[in-house]
Amino acid sequence: MSNEMSNNGMVITQSATPLPEGVHLPIYMDNHATTPMDPRVLEAMLPYFGAKFGNAASRNHAFGWEAEQAVETAREQIAKLIGATAKEIIFTSGATESNNLAIKGIAEMYRERGNHIITQVTEHKAVLDTCKKLEKQGYRVTYLPVKADGLIDLDELRNAMVTEGPEKTILVSIMYANNEIGVVQPVAEIGKLCHEKGVLFHTDAVQAVGKIPVNVQTDNIDVLSLSGHKVYGPKGVGALYVRRRNPRVQISEQINGGGHERGMRSGTLNVPGIVGLGAACEIARNEMDAEAKRETELRDYLKHKLESALDYVHVNGNMEHHLPGNLNMSFVYVEGESLLMGINDVAVSSGSACTSATLEPSYVLKALGLGDDVAHSSIRFGLGRFNTKAEVDYVADKIIDVVKKLRELSPLYEMVKEGIDLSTVEWAAH
Amino acid sequence: MAYSDKVVDHYNNPRNVGTLDKSSEEVGTGLVGAPECGDVMRLQIRVNPETQVIEDAKFKTFGCGSAIASSSLATEWVKGKTVSEALEIKNTDIVKELALPPVKIHCSVLAEDAIRAAIGDWKKKNGVAETATVAAAQ
């Protein structure tokens, strides 16, 4: 890489110094988007792409039995990770399908009981857009706001619940942990409240399962969505936990066909994917505690290093109730996409408008009440199983370097340093 | 998103970064965009009062790589031009030069606005009849 100086001394090119040990470029630090597959998971899957190709629904020969056995083992592995029983696990194509199946399936099944659903504004689009579709079909949906730290207010949830009449609340859907800001909702309390009021509780636990302890019993969860590729497993496979006792939850199927998965989700099972998801859950169950501790340390180290070196940094989301590997930070007065451009050998995400097709900044960050300018300046770091301290150092040094250089370029930073209150400036909006 | 080589070059080596004395009679300052939109450009020109030639131009930009490149390019282009020549720079010229994709056209529009705002500010200070309607920053 070149290291030349420009006419005004700015250098935003890569240095020619050799990389520290343990750093291989590009660095992947976007583990909320997807995770690399654990080699042990791949190894478990491979036979099912080859000799073990049977259809798990073939009941009358050894090929089918072999596949069925593998699927049932995976069901056990997944159930064990979340404190469920194997019969409560329904395989799907991923969490988007799981969320669709849970919300539409419950809304349809319990339509006679009521038509009200409660969710919150920082959910994934797979939940929000599903709810919007149901609104068009005559359901009423409450989108709870979140507090400035990203957590919902349990009193607001309680107040939103309708316990009588035709508009009775039938379902609450609140995510376990947020994919952008990493905050962990008070799920056990939400579930308890739902059960007191006789309302079903679904949670999109995609970011939480395998990262932090999730237990459908102690968390009072009735229906839970999870995904393979967020837990170092394969893409294209997910699961839905559907409670069978206290209460027994019924779900109206959304895909019709051969009656697979106890009629709730027809379609030939993706045996290699399911085996991979099972293996990934087993590894997570065994290693989660140590991994969470390690990632939390790395995350705090990254946060401390950035906060020590830079002024005007803002941590987004409650850090006490937080995923181990997540850090969402705004580097105020620097636009997120320009920051990403300067660290193009590091894979992270930004809540900036310029990184999205809509040119709207992250709706999750906006829901925290952050100004759009702070949202535009945000970077999401997603640390995972395979990130090293050397990588964290490399990323932190690079961010610090690029933020400083971009602030030299930033009229806002200059104005703030001169003592100008940006809120008093009359901006020529475009 | 893939950036054109020219955008990357301006991003890596931005031309004419800096600040001119905005209280000077010879300096026009254009501040356009808004923080909540994710783009703010400040473009400044120093105009020779005799010849009306833009002898120096500086910019600072808060925005994406394309916004930085558009304003960097704008400073290059206005330098050496007279005020009336500079007003002929069109955002479409910037789009073409930097090969901006459709989603980044607003960056070029903002750069054109910044040129006009800076010239407007200079004209106001020097009592030259205002032709551009773009408001100058204070």
Coordinates of C-alpha atoms in Angstrom, one line a residue:
Chain A
M1 CA 0.0 0.0 0.0
S2 CA 1.2 3.5 -0.7
N3 CA 2.1 5.9 2.0
E4 CA 2.4 9.1 0.1
M5 CA 1.6 12.5 1.5
S6 CA -1.0 14.7 0.0
N7 CA -0.5 18.4 -0.6
N8 CA -1.8 19.3 2.8
G9 CA -0.2 16.5 4.7
M10 CA -3.3 14.3 5.1
V11 CA -2.6 10.6 4.9
I12 CA -5.5 8.2 5.1
T13 CA -3.7 5.3 3.4
Q14 CA -2.5 2.1 5.0
S15 CA 0.9 2.1 6.6
A16 CA 3.5 -0.2 5.1
T17 CA 4.5 -1.6 8.5
P18 CA 4.2 -5.3 8.8
L19 CA 1.1 -6.7 10.5
P20 CA 1.3 -7.8 14.1
E21 CA 1.1 -11.5 14.8
G22 CA -2.4 -12.8 14.9
V23 CA -3.8 -10.2 12.5
H24 CA -4.9 -11.4 9.0
L25 CA -6.6 -8.9 6.7
P26 CA -9.4 -8.3 6.2
I27 CA -10.5 -8.6 9.8
Y28 CA -14.1 -9.8 10.3
M29 CA -15.7 -7.9 13.2
D30 CA -19.4 -8.0 12.1
N31 CA -20.6 -11.0 13.9
H32 CA -24.2 -9.7 14.3
A33 CA -24.6 -9.8 10.6
T34 CA -23.4 -13.4 10.3
T35 CA -20.8 -15.6 11.9
P36 CA -18.2 -17.7 10.2
M37 CA -19.0 -21.3 10.4
D38 CA -17.1 -23.2 13.1
P39 CA -14.9 -25.9 11.4
R40 CA -16.4 -28.5 13.8
V41 CA -19.8 -27.6 12.5
L42 CA -18.8 -28.0 8.9
E43 CA -17.2 -31.4 9.7
A44 CA -20.4 -32.6 11.3
M45 CA -22.4 -31.5 8.2
L46 CA -20.3 -32.9 5.4
P47 CA -21.4 -36.5 5.5
Y48 CA -25.0 -35.3 5.0
F49 CA -24.1 -33.7 1.7
G50 CA -22.7 -37.0 0.5
A51 CA -23.4 -40.6 1.5
K52 CA -26.0 -39.7 4.1
F53 CA -28.3 -38.0 1.7
G54 CA -31.6 -39.6 2.9
N55 CA -34.9 -37.8 3.3
A56 CA -35.8 -37.7 7.0
A57 CA -39.4 -38.3 6.1
S58 CA -38.7 -41.6 4.4
R59 CA -40.0 -44.0 7.0
N60 CA -39.4 -47.3 5.4
H61 CA -35.6 -47.6 4.6
A62 CA -32.3 -47.1 6.2
F63 CA -31.4 -43.9 4.3
G64 CA -34.5 -42.2 5.8
W65 CA -33.8 -43.6 9.3
E66 CA -30.3 -42.4 9.2
A67 CA -31.4 -38.9 8.2
E68 CA -34.2 -38.9 10.8
Q69 CA -31.8 -39.9 13.5
A70 CA -29.5 -37.0 12.6
V71 CA -32.4 -34.6 12.7
E72 CA -33.6 -35.9 16.1
T73 CA -30.1 -35.6 17.5
A74 CA -30.0 -32.0 16.4
R75 CA -33.4 -31.3 17.9
E76 CA -32.1 -32.5 21.2
Q77 CA -29.0 -30.4 20.9
I78 CA -31.0 -27.2 20.2
A79 CA -33.6 -28.0 22.9
K80 CA -30.9 -28.5 25.5
L81 CA -29.3 -25.1 24.8
I82 CA -32.5 -23.3 25.5
G83 CA -34.0 -25.5 28.2
A84 CA -36.7 -26.9 26.0
T85 CA -37.7 -30.4 25.0
A86 CA -36.9 -31.8 21.6
K87 CA -40.6 -32.0 20.6
E88 CA -40.9 -28.3 21.0
I89 CA -38.4 -27.5 18.2
I90 CA -39.7 -26.8 14.7
F91 CA -37.1 -26.5 11.9
T92 CA -37.4 -23.5 9.5
S93 CA -35.2 -21.9 6.9
G94 CA -34.0 -19.2 9.3
A95 CA -35.1 -16.6 11.8
T96 CA -37.1 -14.5 9.3
E97 CA -39.3 -17.5 8.6
S98 CA -39.4 -18.4 12.3
N99 CA -40.6 -14.9 13.1
N100 CA -43.2 -14.9 10.4
L101 CA -44.4 -18.3 11.4
A102 CA -44.6 -17.4 15.1
I103 CA -46.4 -14.1 14.7
K104 CA -48.7 -14.9 11.8
G105 CA -49.3 -18.4 13.1
I106 CA -50.3 -17.2 16.5
A107 CA -52.3 -14.2 15.2
E108 CA -54.3 -16.5 12.9
M109 CA -54.8 -19.3 15.5
Y110 CA -55.9 -17.0 18.3
R111 CA -58.0 -14.6 16.2
E112 CA -61.1 -15.5 18.1
R113 CA -59.5 -14.6 21.4
G114 CA -58.4 -11.1 20.4
N115 CA -56.7 -9.0 17.7
H116 CA -54.1 -7.1 19.6
I117 CA -50.3 -7.6 19.3
I118 CA -47.6 -5.7 21.2
T119 CA -44.1 -5.4 19.9
Q120 CA -41.5 -2.6 20.0
V121 CA -39.9 -0.2 17.7
T122 CA -36.4 -1.6 17.7
E123 CA -37.3 -5.1 16.5
H124 CA -35.8 -6.6 13.4
K125 CA -37.7 -5.9 10.2
A126 CA -38.7 -9.6 10.1
V127 CA -40.9 -8.8 13.1
L128 CA -41.9 -5.2 12.2
D129 CA -42.9 -5.9 8.6
T130 CA -44.8 -9.0 9.7
C131 CA -46.7 -7.0 12.2
K132 CA -47.4 -4.3 9.5
K133 CA -48.9 -6.9 7.3
L134 CA -51.1 -8.1 10.0
E135 CA -52.3 -4.5 10.6
K136 CA -53.5 -4.5 7.0
Q137 CA -55.5 -7.6 7.8
G138 CA -57.3 -6.0 10.7
Y139 CA -55.1 -6.7 13.6
R140 CA -54.1 -3.9 16.0
V141 CA -50.4 -3.6 16.8
T142 CA -48.8 -1.5 19.5
Y143 CA -45.2 -0.6 18.8
L144 CA -43.7 0.2 22.2
P145 CA -41.0 2.9 22.3
V146 CA -37.7 2.2 24.1
K147 CA -36.0 4.2 26.7
A148 CA -32.8 6.1 25.9
D149 CA -30.8 3.0 26.8
G150 CA -32.7 0.9 24.3
L151 CA -34.6 -1.1 26.9
I152 CA -38.4 -1.2 27.1
D153 CA -40.3 0.1 30.0
L154 CA -42.2 -2.7 31.7
D155 CA -44.9 -0.3 32.9
E156 CA -45.6 0.8 29.4
L157 CA -45.9 -2.9 28.4
R158 CA -48.3 -3.5 31.2
N159 CA -50.4 -0.5 30.3
A160 CA -50.5 -1.5 26.7
M161 CA -52.0 -4.9 27.4
V162 CA -55.7 -5.3 26.8
T163 CA -57.1 -8.1 28.9
E164 CA -60.8 -8.0 27.9
G165 CA -63.0 -7.5 25.0
P166 CA -62.6 -8.2 21.2
E167 CA -59.3 -6.2 21.2
K168 CA -57.7 -8.4 23.7
T169 CA -53.9 -8.8 23.5
I170 CA -53.0 -12.2 22.2
L171 CA -49.3 -11.8 21.6
V172 CA -46.3 -9.9 22.8
S173 CA -43.2 -10.1 20.6
I174 CA -40.1 -8.6 22.1
M175 CA -36.6 -9.5 21.0
Y176 CA -34.2 -11.0 23.4
A177 CA -31.1 -8.9 22.4
N178 CA -30.9 -6.2 19.8
N179 CA -28.8 -6.8 16.7
E180 CA -27.5 -3.2 16.4
I181 CA -27.0 -2.0 19.9
G182 CA -26.7 -5.3 21.7
V183 CA -29.0 -4.5 24.6
V184 CA -30.6 -7.4 26.4
Q185 CA -34.3 -6.9 27.2
P186 CA -35.7 -7.9 30.6
V187 CA -37.1 -11.0 29.0
A188 CA -37.9 -13.0 32.1
E189 CA -40.0 -10.1 33.5
I190 CA -41.7 -9.6 30.2
G191 CA -42.6 -13.3 30.1
K192 CA -43.8 -13.3 33.7
L193 CA -46.1 -10.3 32.9
C194 CA -47.4 -12.0 29.8
H195 CA -48.2 -15.2 31.7
E196 CA -50.0 -13.2 34.5
K197 CA -52.2 -11.6 31.8
G198 CA -52.7 -14.8 29.8
V199 CA -50.9 -13.4 26.8
L200 CA -48.5 -15.5 24.7
F201 CA -44.9 -14.3 24.6
H202 CA -42.7 -14.7 21.5
T203 CA -39.1 -13.6 21.4
D204 CA -36.7 -13.2 18.5
A205 CA -33.6 -14.6 20.2
V206 CA -31.4 -14.7 17.2
Q207 CA -28.6 -12.6 18.7
A208 CA -28.9 -14.1 22.2
V209 CA -29.0 -17.9 21.7
G210 CA -25.5 -19.3 22.1
K211 CA -24.1 -16.0 23.4
I212 CA -25.8 -15.6 26.7
P213 CA -27.8 -18.1 28.8
V214 CA -31.3 -18.4 27.4
N215 CA -33.8 -20.7 29.1
V216 CA -37.4 -20.8 28.0
Q217 CA -38.6 -22.0 31.4
T218 CA -37.0 -19.4 33.7
D219 CA -37.4 -16.7 31.0
N220 CA -41.2 -17.6 30.7
I221 CA -40.9 -17.8 26.9
D222 CA -43.7 -19.4 24.8
V223 CA -42.3 -19.1 21.3
L224 CA -38.7 -18.4 20.4
S225 CA -36.9 -17.8 17.1
L226 CA -33.3 -18.7 16.5
S227 CA -31.0 -19.0 13.5
G228 CA -28.0 -21.2 12.5
H229 CA -25.7 -18.6 10.9
K230 CA -25.6 -16.4 14.0
V231 CA -24.2 -19.2 16.1
Y232 CA -21.3 -20.3 13.9
G233 CA -23.6 -22.6 12.0
P234 CA -24.8 -22.6 8.5
K235 CA -27.1 -20.2 6.7
G236 CA -30.5 -21.2 5.5
V237 CA -31.6 -23.0 8.7
G238 CA -33.3 -21.9 11.8
A239 CA -35.7 -23.1 14.4
L240 CA -38.8 -22.1 16.2
Y241 CA -39.4 -23.2 19.8
V242 CA -43.1 -23.7 20.4
R243 CA -44.1 -24.4 24.0
R244 CA -46.1 -27.6 24.5
R245 CA -47.1 -27.3 28.2
N246 CA -48.2 -24.5 30.5
P247 CA -49.6 -23.2 28.1
R248 CA -49.6 -25.4 25.1
V249 CA -49.1 -23.0 22.2
Q250 CA -50.8 -23.7 18.9
I251 CA -49.6 -22.2 15.6
S252 CA -51.4 -22.0 12.4
E253 CA -49.1 -23.3 9.6
Q254 CA -48.0 -20.8 7.0
I255 CA -46.6 -23.4 4.5
N256 CA -48.8 -26.3 3.4
G257 CA -47.6 -29.6 2.1
G258 CA -46.5 -32.9 3.5
G259 CA -47.3 -32.2 7.1
H260 CA -43.7 -32.1 8.3
E261 CA -42.8 -30.8 11.7
R262 CA -46.1 -31.8 13.2
G263 CA -47.9 -30.0 10.5
M264 CA -46.5 -26.6 11.5
R265 CA -44.0 -26.4 8.7
S266 CA -44.2 -28.6 5.7
G267 CA -41.2 -29.1 3.4
T268 CA -38.5 -31.7 3.2
L269 CA -36.0 -31.1 6.0
N270 CA -32.7 -29.5 5.3
V271 CA -30.8 -32.3 6.9
P272 CA -27.2 -31.0 6.5
G273 CA -28.3 -27.6 7.7
I274 CA -30.1 -29.0 10.7
V275 CA -27.2 -31.2 11.6
G276 CA -25.0 -28.1 11.5
L277 CA -27.4 -26.1 13.6
G278 CA -27.5 -28.9 16.2
A279 CA -23.7 -29.1 16.3
A280 CA -23.4 -25.3 16.6
C281 CA -25.8 -25.4 19.5
E282 CA -23.9 -28.1 21.3
I283 CA -20.6 -26.3 20.9
A284 CA -22.2 -23.1 22.1
R285 CA -23.7 -24.9 25.2
N286 CA -20.2 -26.2 26.1
E287 CA -18.2 -23.1 25.4
M288 CA -20.6 -20.2 25.9
D289 CA -19.5 -19.2 29.4
A290 CA -15.8 -19.0 28.6
E291 CA -16.5 -17.3 25.3
A292 CA -18.8 -14.7 26.8
K293 CA -16.2 -13.8 29.4
R294 CA -13.4 -13.5 26.7
E295 CA -15.6 -11.5 24.4
T296 CA -16.7 -9.2 27.2
E297 CA -13.1 -8.5 28.1
L298 CA -12.2 -7.8 24.4
R299 CA -15.2 -5.6 24.0
D300 CA -14.4 -3.6 27.2
Y301 CA -10.8 -3.3 26.1
L302 CA -11.9 -1.9 22.7
K303 CA -14.3 0.5 24.3
H304 CA -11.7 1.7 26.8
K305 CA -9.0 2.1 24.1
L306 CA -11.3 4.2 21.9
E307 CA -12.7 6.3 24.7
S308 CA -9.2 7.0 26.0
A309 CA -7.9 8.2 22.6
L310 CA -10.8 10.2 21.3
D311 CA -13.1 12.9 22.5
Y312 CA -16.8 13.1 21.6
V313 CA -17.4 9.4 21.5
H314 CA -20.8 8.2 22.5
V315 CA -21.7 4.6 23.5
N316 CA -25.1 3.6 22.2
G317 CA -27.3 1.4 24.4
N318 CA -27.3 0.1 27.9
M319 CA -23.9 -1.4 28.7
E320 CA -25.0 -3.3 31.8
H321 CA -27.6 -5.5 30.0
H322 CA -25.6 -6.2 27.0
L323 CA -24.4 -8.9 24.6
P324 CA -20.7 -9.8 25.2
G325 CA -19.5 -9.1 21.7
N326 CA -21.4 -6.0 20.9
L327 CA -20.1 -2.4 21.0
N328 CA -22.0 0.4 19.2
M329 CA -20.3 3.7 19.3
S330 CA -20.8 7.1 17.7
F331 CA -17.7 9.0 16.7
V332 CA -19.5 12.3 16.7
Y333 CA -18.7 14.9 13.9
V334 CA -17.4 12.0 11.7
E335 CA -19.8 10.5 9.2
G336 CA -20.0 6.7 9.5
E337 CA -19.6 5.7 5.8
S338 CA -16.5 7.9 5.4
L339 CA -15.1 6.2 8.5
L340 CA -15.8 2.7 7.0
M341 CA -14.1 3.8 3.9
G342 CA -10.9 4.6 5.9
I343 CA -10.9 1.2 7.5
N344 CA -11.7 -0.9 4.4
D345 CA -9.7 -3.8 5.6
V346 CA -12.0 -4.2 8.6
A347 CA -15.5 -5.5 8.4
V348 CA -17.8 -3.6 10.8
S349 CA -21.2 -1.9 10.2
S350 CA -22.5 1.7 10.4
G351 CA -25.9 3.1 11.3
S352 CA -25.2 5.8 8.8
A353 CA -27.8 6.7 6.2
C354 CA -25.2 6.5 3.5
T355 CA -24.7 2.8 4.1
S356 CA -28.3 2.0 3.5
A357 CA -30.4 2.0 0.3
T358 CA -33.0 4.3 1.8
L359 CA -30.5 7.1 2.9
E360 CA -32.2 7.0 6.3
P361 CA -30.0 6.5 9.4
S362 CA -30.6 3.5 11.6
Y363 CA -34.2 3.4 13.0
V364 CA -32.9 1.6 16.1
L365 CA -30.5 4.5 16.9
K366 CA -33.2 7.0 16.2
A367 CA -35.5 5.2 18.6
L368 CA -33.0 5.9 21.4
G369 CA -33.7 9.6 20.8
L370 CA -30.3 10.2 19.4
G371 CA -30.0 13.0 16.9
D372 CA -29.6 11.9 13.3
D373 CA -26.1 13.3 13.4
V374 CA -25.1 10.9 16.2
A375 CA -26.8 8.1 14.3
H376 CA -24.9 9.0 11.2
S377 CA -21.6 8.7 13.1
S378 CA -22.2 5.2 14.6
I379 CA -20.2 2.1 14.1
R380 CA -21.2 -1.4 15.3
F381 CA -18.4 -3.7 16.3
G382 CA -19.5 -7.3 16.5
L383 CA -16.8 -9.4 18.2
G384 CA -17.0 -13.1 17.9
R385 CA -15.5 -16.5 18.6
F386 CA -12.6 -16.1 16.3
N387 CA -11.5 -12.5 17.0
T388 CA -8.2 -12.0 18.8
K389 CA -6.8 -9.3 21.0
A390 CA -4.3 -8.5 18.3
E391 CA -7.2 -7.8 15.9
V392 CA -8.9 -5.6 18.5
D393 CA -5.7 -3.6 18.8
Y394 CA -5.4 -3.3 15.1
V395 CA -9.0 -2.2 14.6
A396 CA -8.9 0.3 17.5
D397 CA -5.6 1.9 16.3
K398 CA -7.1 2.2 12.8
I399 CA -10.3 3.7 14.0
I400 CA -8.5 6.2 16.2
D401 CA -6.2 7.2 13.3
V402 CA -9.0 7.6 10.7
V403 CA -11.4 9.4 13.1
K404 CA -8.6 11.9 13.9
K405 CA -8.0 12.5 10.2
L406 CA -11.6 12.8 9.3
R407 CA -12.1 15.3 12.2
E408 CA -9.4 17.4 10.7
L409 CA -11.7 17.5 7.7
S410 CA -14.9 18.0 9.6
P411 CA -16.4 21.5 9.7
L412 CA -18.6 20.4 12.6
Y413 CA -15.6 19.4 14.8
E414 CA -13.9 22.7 14.1
M415 CA -17.0 24.6 15.0
V416 CA -17.5 22.7 18.2
K417 CA -13.9 23.2 19.1
E418 CA -14.4 26.9 18.6
G419 CA -17.3 26.8 21.1
I420 CA -20.1 27.1 18.6
D421 CA -23.3 25.3 19.7
L422 CA -24.3 23.4 16.5
S423 CA -28.0 23.5 17.5
T424 CA -28.0 27.2 17.1
V425 CA -26.7 27.2 13.6
E426 CA -29.3 27.7 10.8
W427 CA -28.6 24.7 8.6
A428 CA -29.5 24.9 4.9
A429 CA -31.1 21.5 4.7
H430 CA -31.2 19.9 1.4
Chain B
M1 CA -20.2 -0.1 -2.1
A2 CA -17.4 0.2 -4.6
Y3 CA -16.0 3.7 -5.1
S4 CA -14.5 5.0 -8.2
D5 CA -10.7 5.5 -8.2
K6 CA -11.2 9.2 -8.3
V7 CA -13.4 9.2 -5.2
V8 CA -10.8 7.1 -3.4
D9 CA -8.0 9.4 -4.5
H10 CA -9.8 12.5 -3.2
Y11 CA -10.7 10.7 0.0
N12 CA -7.1 9.6 0.6
N13 CA -5.6 12.8 -0.5
P14 CA -8.2 15.5 -0.1
R15 CA -7.1 18.8 -1.8
N16 CA -7.3 22.2 -0.2
V17 CA -8.4 21.1 3.3
G18 CA -8.5 24.0 5.7
T19 CA -10.0 27.3 6.8
L20 CA -9.8 30.8 5.5
D21 CA -10.4 33.9 7.6
K22 CA -14.2 34.3 7.2
S23 CA -14.1 37.9 8.5
S24 CA -11.9 38.9 5.6
E25 CA -13.6 41.1 2.9
E26 CA -11.9 38.9 0.2
V27 CA -13.3 35.6 1.6
G28 CA -16.6 34.1 0.8
T29 CA -17.9 31.2 3.0
G30 CA -20.5 28.7 2.0
L31 CA -21.9 26.3 4.6
V32 CA -24.4 23.9 3.2
G33 CA -26.1 20.7 4.3
A34 CA -27.1 19.8 7.8
P35 CA -25.7 17.4 10.4
E36 CA -28.9 15.4 10.6
C37 CA -28.8 14.8 6.9
G38 CA -25.3 13.4 7.3
D39 CA -23.6 16.0 5.0
V40 CA -22.2 19.4 5.9
M41 CA -19.9 21.1 3.5
R42 CA -18.0 24.3 4.1
L43 CA -16.4 25.8 1.1
Q44 CA -14.4 29.0 1.2
I45 CA -12.9 31.2 -1.5
R46 CA -10.5 34.1 -1.5
V47 CA -11.2 36.4 -4.4
N48 CA -8.8 38.9 -5.9
P49 CA -10.8 42.2 -5.7
E50 CA -9.2 43.6 -8.8
T51 CA -9.6 40.6 -11.2
Q52 CA -12.4 38.7 -9.4
V53 CA -10.3 35.6 -9.8
I54 CA -10.6 32.9 -7.1
E55 CA -7.1 32.7 -5.9
D56 CA -7.6 30.3 -3.1
A57 CA -10.2 27.8 -2.0
K58 CA -10.5 25.6 1.1
F59 CA -13.0 23.1 2.3
K60 CA -14.0 21.0 5.2
T61 CA -16.7 18.4 4.9
F62 CA -18.6 16.1 7.2
G63 CA -20.1 13.4 5.0
C64 CA -19.5 10.2 3.2
G65 CA -16.5 9.6 0.9
S66 CA -18.4 10.9 -2.1
A67 CA -19.3 14.1 -0.3
I68 CA -15.6 14.6 0.7
A69 CA -14.5 13.9 -2.9
S70 CA -17.2 16.3 -4.4
S71 CA -16.1 19.2 -2.2
S72 CA -12.4 18.5 -2.7
L73 CA -12.9 18.5 -6.4
A74 CA -15.0 21.7 -6.2
T75 CA -12.1 23.5 -4.6
E76 CA -9.8 22.3 -7.3
W77 CA -12.1 23.5 -10.0
V78 CA -12.9 26.9 -8.6
K79 CA -9.3 27.9 -8.1
G80 CA -8.0 30.1 -10.9
K81 CA -11.5 30.7 -12.2
T82 CA -13.3 34.1 -12.0
V83 CA -16.4 34.3 -9.9
S84 CA -18.7 34.2 -12.9
E85 CA -16.8 31.2 -14.4
A86 CA -17.1 29.3 -11.1
L87 CA -20.8 29.8 -11.1
E88 CA -21.0 27.8 -14.3
I89 CA -19.8 24.6 -12.6
K90 CA -22.7 22.2 -12.6
N91 CA -23.3 19.3 -10.3
T92 CA -23.5 17.0 -13.3
D93 CA -19.9 17.9 -14.2
I94 CA -18.9 16.6 -10.7
V95 CA -21.0 13.4 -11.1
K96 CA -19.3 12.8 -14.4
E97 CA -15.8 13.5 -13.2
L98 CA -16.1 11.3 -10.0
A99 CA -18.3 8.6 -11.6
L100 CA -20.8 9.0 -8.8
P101 CA -23.6 6.4 -8.7
P102 CA -27.2 7.7 -8.6
V103 CA -27.5 7.3 -4.8
K104 CA -24.6 9.8 -4.4
I105 CA -25.8 12.5 -6.8
H106 CA -27.0 14.6 -3.8
C107 CA -23.3 14.9 -2.8
S108 CA -22.6 16.7 -6.1
V109 CA -25.7 18.9 -5.7
L110 CA -24.4 19.9 -2.3
A111 CA -21.0 20.8 -3.7
E112 CA -22.6 23.0 -6.4
D113 CA -24.7 24.6 -3.6
A114 CA -21.5 25.2 -1.6
I115 CA -19.8 27.0 -4.5
R116 CA -22.8 29.2 -5.0
A117 CA -23.2 29.9 -1.3
A118 CA -19.5 30.9 -1.0
I119 CA -19.7 33.2 -4.0
G120 CA -23.0 34.6 -2.7
D121 CA -21.4 35.4 0.6
W122 CA -18.5 37.1 -1.1
K123 CA -20.8 39.2 -3.3
K124 CA -22.9 40.2 -0.3
K125 CA -19.8 41.4 1.5
N126 CA -18.5 43.3 -1.5
G127 CA -21.8 44.8 -2.6
V128 CA -21.9 42.9 -5.9
A129 CA -25.4 42.3 -7.2
E130 CA -26.7 39.0 -6.1
T131 CA -27.6 36.7 -9.0
A132 CA -27.6 33.3 -7.3
T133 CA -30.5 32.7 -5.0
V134 CA -28.7 30.3 -2.8
A135 CA -28.5 31.7 0.7
A136 CA -25.1 32.2 2.1
A137 CA -24.1 31.1 5.5
Q138 CA -23.6 33.7 8.2

